[in-house]
Amino acid sequence: GVDSSTIERRVQELLALVSLEGVGRRRISQLSGGQRQRVATARALALEPKLFLLDEPLSALDANLREELQIELRLLQQKLEITTVVVTHDQREAMTMSDVVVVMRAGRVEQVGAPLEVYRRPATAFVARFIGTTNLLEGERGSGVVRVAGRDFRVESPIESADGKVLLSVRPEDARMEFEGRSPTNALPGRIVFERDLGELSQWYVDCGLSDNIIVNSPGRSERHLEQGSDVSIFFPPEACVPVAP
């Protein structure tokens, strides 16, 4: 058998691994939610697994603690070099903790790739909506351009469409607000209907006459001259217009 001193030493090693030094004698009821999650992680690691499965590991925690533990678990996984599968509905969690993201819908794989690849080049509208926030523009393929709401859009990515219908995904941080008429192509006129100030960025909702408002992210308060009701033009850079499957 294994003597008690060896067991105690192993317990202390695992507690140190998950940043819980000094709490080994506490009852589980005396631990916070984050500490309990660390205990569960230590218990799993005690088995020295070849494969580590985390099924919605942080869903019960508040947002700030969840983000803190995402980073801790990622660093722990890198340190131990254990192949880890994380099941999550939290897009930020997937982007933070993964080398490879597998996006599934109704039991079927929609796309597999590196986190930034899936974010920047979503294959389908579902992936574009699920991984981050996006603007989806419905258009029709023209002669070298895509027609969106009667305006020409140049697109750098190849377009495949059997019926001529095209769906473009444009991330809010890539769209830009300009004065009406400055950009003859890849632009739509609109009116600001709402502003959300998130501190590190301002998020503008603009009615361009489409089925959904266009969302534009601007750093901090870089658009101080604008307000709700202002008429603007939204420019969508060609390299940011990504054709996606419906």
Coordinates of C-alpha atoms in Angstrom, one line a residue:
G1 CA 0.0 0.0 0.0
V2 CA 0.9 3.7 -0.1
D3 CA 1.8 5.3 3.2
S4 CA -0.1 8.3 4.5
S5 CA 2.8 10.7 4.1
T6 CA 3.0 9.9 0.4
I7 CA -0.7 10.5 0.0
E8 CA -0.5 13.7 2.0
R9 CA 2.3 14.9 -0.2
R10 CA 0.4 14.1 -3.4
V11 CA -2.7 15.9 -2.1
Q12 CA -0.6 19.0 -1.4
E13 CA 1.0 18.8 -4.9
L14 CA -2.4 18.7 -6.5
L15 CA -3.8 21.5 -4.4
A16 CA -0.7 23.6 -5.3
L17 CA -1.3 22.8 -8.9
V18 CA -4.8 24.3 -8.8
S19 CA -3.8 27.3 -6.5
L20 CA -5.5 25.9 -3.4
E21 CA -2.5 25.8 -1.0
G22 CA -3.6 26.0 2.6
V23 CA -7.3 25.0 2.2
G24 CA -6.8 21.2 2.3
R25 CA -8.5 21.0 5.8
R26 CA -11.6 23.0 4.9
R27 CA -15.0 21.4 4.4
I28 CA -16.4 21.6 0.9
S29 CA -19.2 23.8 2.2
Q30 CA -16.6 26.3 3.3
L31 CA -15.3 26.8 -0.2
S32 CA -16.4 29.3 -2.8
G33 CA -17.7 28.3 -6.2
G34 CA -14.3 28.8 -7.9
Q35 CA -12.5 26.9 -5.2
R36 CA -14.9 24.0 -5.6
Q37 CA -14.3 23.9 -9.3
R38 CA -10.5 23.8 -8.6
V39 CA -11.1 20.8 -6.2
A40 CA -13.0 19.0 -8.9
T41 CA -10.1 19.6 -11.3
A42 CA -7.6 18.3 -8.8
R43 CA -9.6 15.2 -8.2
A44 CA -9.7 14.4 -11.9
L45 CA -5.9 15.1 -12.3
A46 CA -5.2 12.7 -9.4
L47 CA -5.9 9.9 -11.8
E48 CA -3.2 11.1 -14.2
P49 CA -5.5 10.9 -17.2
K50 CA -4.4 10.6 -20.8
L51 CA -7.5 12.5 -21.9
F52 CA -9.2 15.3 -19.8
L53 CA -12.9 15.9 -20.5
L54 CA -14.5 19.1 -19.3
D55 CA -18.3 19.2 -19.8
E56 CA -19.5 22.8 -19.3
P57 CA -17.0 23.2 -16.4
L58 CA -17.6 26.8 -15.5
S59 CA -21.2 27.4 -16.4
A60 CA -22.4 27.8 -12.8
L61 CA -19.9 30.6 -12.0
D62 CA -20.3 34.4 -12.4
A63 CA -18.8 36.0 -15.5
N64 CA -15.6 37.5 -13.9
L65 CA -14.7 34.2 -12.1
R66 CA -15.5 32.2 -15.2
E67 CA -13.0 34.2 -17.3
E68 CA -10.3 33.9 -14.6
L69 CA -10.7 30.1 -14.4
Q70 CA -10.7 29.8 -18.2
I71 CA -7.2 31.2 -18.3
E72 CA -6.1 29.1 -15.3
L73 CA -7.4 25.9 -16.8
R74 CA -5.8 26.7 -20.2
L75 CA -2.4 27.4 -18.5
L76 CA -2.8 24.2 -16.5
Q77 CA -3.5 22.1 -19.6
Q78 CA -0.5 23.6 -21.4
K79 CA 1.7 22.8 -18.4
L80 CA 0.6 19.2 -18.0
E81 CA 0.3 18.6 -21.8
I82 CA -2.9 16.6 -21.4
T83 CA -5.1 16.3 -24.4
T84 CA -8.3 18.1 -23.3
V85 CA -11.8 18.1 -24.7
V86 CA -14.0 21.0 -23.5
V87 CA -17.7 21.0 -24.2
T88 CA -19.2 24.5 -23.9
H89 CA -21.8 26.9 -25.2
D90 CA -19.7 29.9 -24.2
Q91 CA -18.0 31.2 -27.3
R92 CA -15.4 33.2 -25.3
E93 CA -14.6 30.0 -23.4
A94 CA -14.1 28.1 -26.7
M95 CA -11.8 30.8 -28.1
T96 CA -9.8 31.1 -24.8
M97 CA -9.2 27.4 -24.1
S98 CA -8.8 25.8 -27.5
D99 CA -6.1 25.0 -30.1
V100 CA -8.9 23.6 -32.3
V101 CA -12.6 24.5 -32.2
V102 CA -15.3 22.1 -33.4
V103 CA -18.6 23.9 -33.9
M104 CA -21.6 21.4 -33.9
R105 CA -25.2 21.9 -34.6
A106 CA -27.9 19.3 -34.0
G107 CA -25.2 16.6 -33.7
R108 CA -23.5 17.5 -36.9
V109 CA -20.1 19.3 -37.4
E110 CA -20.5 22.7 -39.0
Q111 CA -16.8 23.7 -39.0
V112 CA -13.4 22.7 -37.6
G113 CA -10.4 25.0 -37.3
A114 CA -8.2 27.2 -35.2
P115 CA -10.2 29.7 -33.1
L116 CA -9.2 32.7 -35.1
E117 CA -9.7 30.9 -38.4
V118 CA -13.3 29.9 -37.4
Y119 CA -13.9 33.5 -36.2
R120 CA -12.5 35.3 -39.2
R121 CA -13.6 32.8 -41.8
P122 CA -16.8 31.2 -40.7
A123 CA -18.1 28.6 -43.2
T124 CA -21.8 29.0 -42.4
A125 CA -24.2 31.6 -41.0
F126 CA -24.7 29.5 -37.9
V127 CA -20.9 29.5 -37.1
A128 CA -20.7 33.3 -37.8
R129 CA -23.5 33.9 -35.3
F130 CA -22.3 31.4 -32.7
I131 CA -18.7 32.4 -32.6
G132 CA -18.9 36.1 -31.8
T133 CA -21.3 38.7 -33.2
T134 CA -21.7 39.4 -36.9
N135 CA -23.7 41.3 -39.5
L136 CA -25.3 39.1 -42.2
L137 CA -26.0 40.9 -45.4
E138 CA -28.2 39.2 -48.0
G139 CA -27.2 39.9 -51.6
E140 CA -27.2 38.6 -55.2
R141 CA -24.1 37.8 -57.2
G142 CA -23.6 40.3 -60.1
S143 CA -20.8 40.8 -62.6
G144 CA -17.7 40.7 -60.4
V145 CA -19.7 42.2 -57.4
V146 CA -22.4 41.4 -55.0
R147 CA -25.5 43.5 -55.0
V148 CA -26.7 44.3 -51.4
A149 CA -29.8 46.5 -51.1
G150 CA -29.3 47.8 -54.6
R151 CA -25.6 48.7 -54.0
D152 CA -22.4 47.1 -55.3
F153 CA -20.1 45.3 -52.9
R154 CA -16.7 44.0 -53.9
V155 CA -15.7 40.8 -52.1
E156 CA -12.2 39.4 -52.0
S157 CA -13.2 35.8 -51.0
P158 CA -14.4 33.4 -53.7
I159 CA -18.2 33.2 -54.1
E160 CA -20.0 29.9 -54.7
S161 CA -23.7 30.2 -55.2
A162 CA -25.9 27.9 -57.3
D163 CA -29.0 30.3 -57.3
G164 CA -27.1 33.6 -57.3
K165 CA -28.0 34.3 -53.7
V166 CA -25.1 35.4 -51.5
L167 CA -24.9 35.8 -47.7
L168 CA -22.0 38.0 -46.4
S169 CA -20.7 38.0 -42.9
V170 CA -19.1 41.1 -41.6
R171 CA -17.9 41.4 -38.0
P172 CA -18.9 44.6 -36.1
E173 CA -15.3 45.7 -35.6
D174 CA -14.6 45.6 -39.3
A175 CA -17.6 47.8 -40.3
R176 CA -17.0 51.5 -40.3
M177 CA -19.2 54.6 -40.0
E178 CA -18.5 57.3 -42.6
F179 CA -20.2 60.4 -44.0
E180 CA -22.8 59.5 -46.6
G181 CA -21.4 59.3 -50.1
R182 CA -17.7 59.0 -49.2
S183 CA -17.6 55.3 -50.4
P184 CA -19.3 54.6 -53.7
T185 CA -19.1 50.8 -53.2
N186 CA -19.4 48.5 -50.2
A187 CA -21.4 51.1 -48.3
L188 CA -25.0 51.4 -47.1
P189 CA -26.8 54.6 -45.8
G190 CA -28.5 54.3 -42.4
R191 CA -29.6 56.0 -39.2
I192 CA -28.3 55.3 -35.7
V193 CA -31.1 53.9 -33.6
F194 CA -29.1 52.9 -30.4
E195 CA -25.7 53.3 -28.8
R196 CA -24.4 50.9 -26.2
D197 CA -21.4 52.3 -24.3
L198 CA -19.3 49.3 -23.0
G199 CA -16.4 51.3 -21.7
E200 CA -13.6 49.9 -23.8
L201 CA -15.8 50.2 -26.9
S202 CA -19.0 51.8 -28.2
Q203 CA -21.5 49.6 -30.0
W204 CA -23.7 51.3 -32.5
Y205 CA -26.9 49.9 -33.9
V206 CA -27.7 51.3 -37.3
D207 CA -31.0 50.9 -39.3
C208 CA -29.9 50.4 -43.0
G209 CA -33.3 49.2 -44.1
L210 CA -32.3 45.5 -43.9
S211 CA -34.0 42.8 -41.8
D212 CA -31.7 43.4 -38.9
N213 CA -29.9 46.5 -37.6
I214 CA -26.2 46.7 -38.6
I215 CA -23.8 46.6 -35.5
V216 CA -20.6 48.7 -35.6
N217 CA -18.0 48.5 -32.9
S218 CA -15.8 51.6 -32.3
P219 CA -12.9 51.8 -29.7
G220 CA -13.9 53.8 -26.6
R221 CA -15.7 57.1 -27.5
S222 CA -14.0 57.6 -30.9
E223 CA -17.3 58.7 -32.5
R224 CA -18.2 61.4 -30.0
H225 CA -19.8 63.6 -32.7
L226 CA -22.5 60.9 -33.4
E227 CA -25.7 60.3 -31.4
Q228 CA -29.0 58.5 -31.7
G229 CA -30.8 59.7 -34.8
S230 CA -27.6 60.7 -36.8
D231 CA -27.5 59.8 -40.5
V232 CA -24.4 57.9 -41.4
S233 CA -23.0 55.6 -44.1
I234 CA -21.6 52.2 -43.1
F235 CA -18.6 51.0 -45.1
F236 CA -17.9 47.2 -45.3
P237 CA -14.3 46.6 -46.4
P238 CA -14.1 44.0 -49.2
E239 CA -11.6 41.9 -47.3
A240 CA -14.0 41.7 -44.4
C241 CA -17.0 40.6 -46.4
V242 CA -16.9 36.8 -46.0
P243 CA -19.4 34.7 -48.0
V244 CA -21.1 32.1 -45.8
A245 CA -23.5 29.2 -46.4
P246 CA -27.1 29.8 -45.1

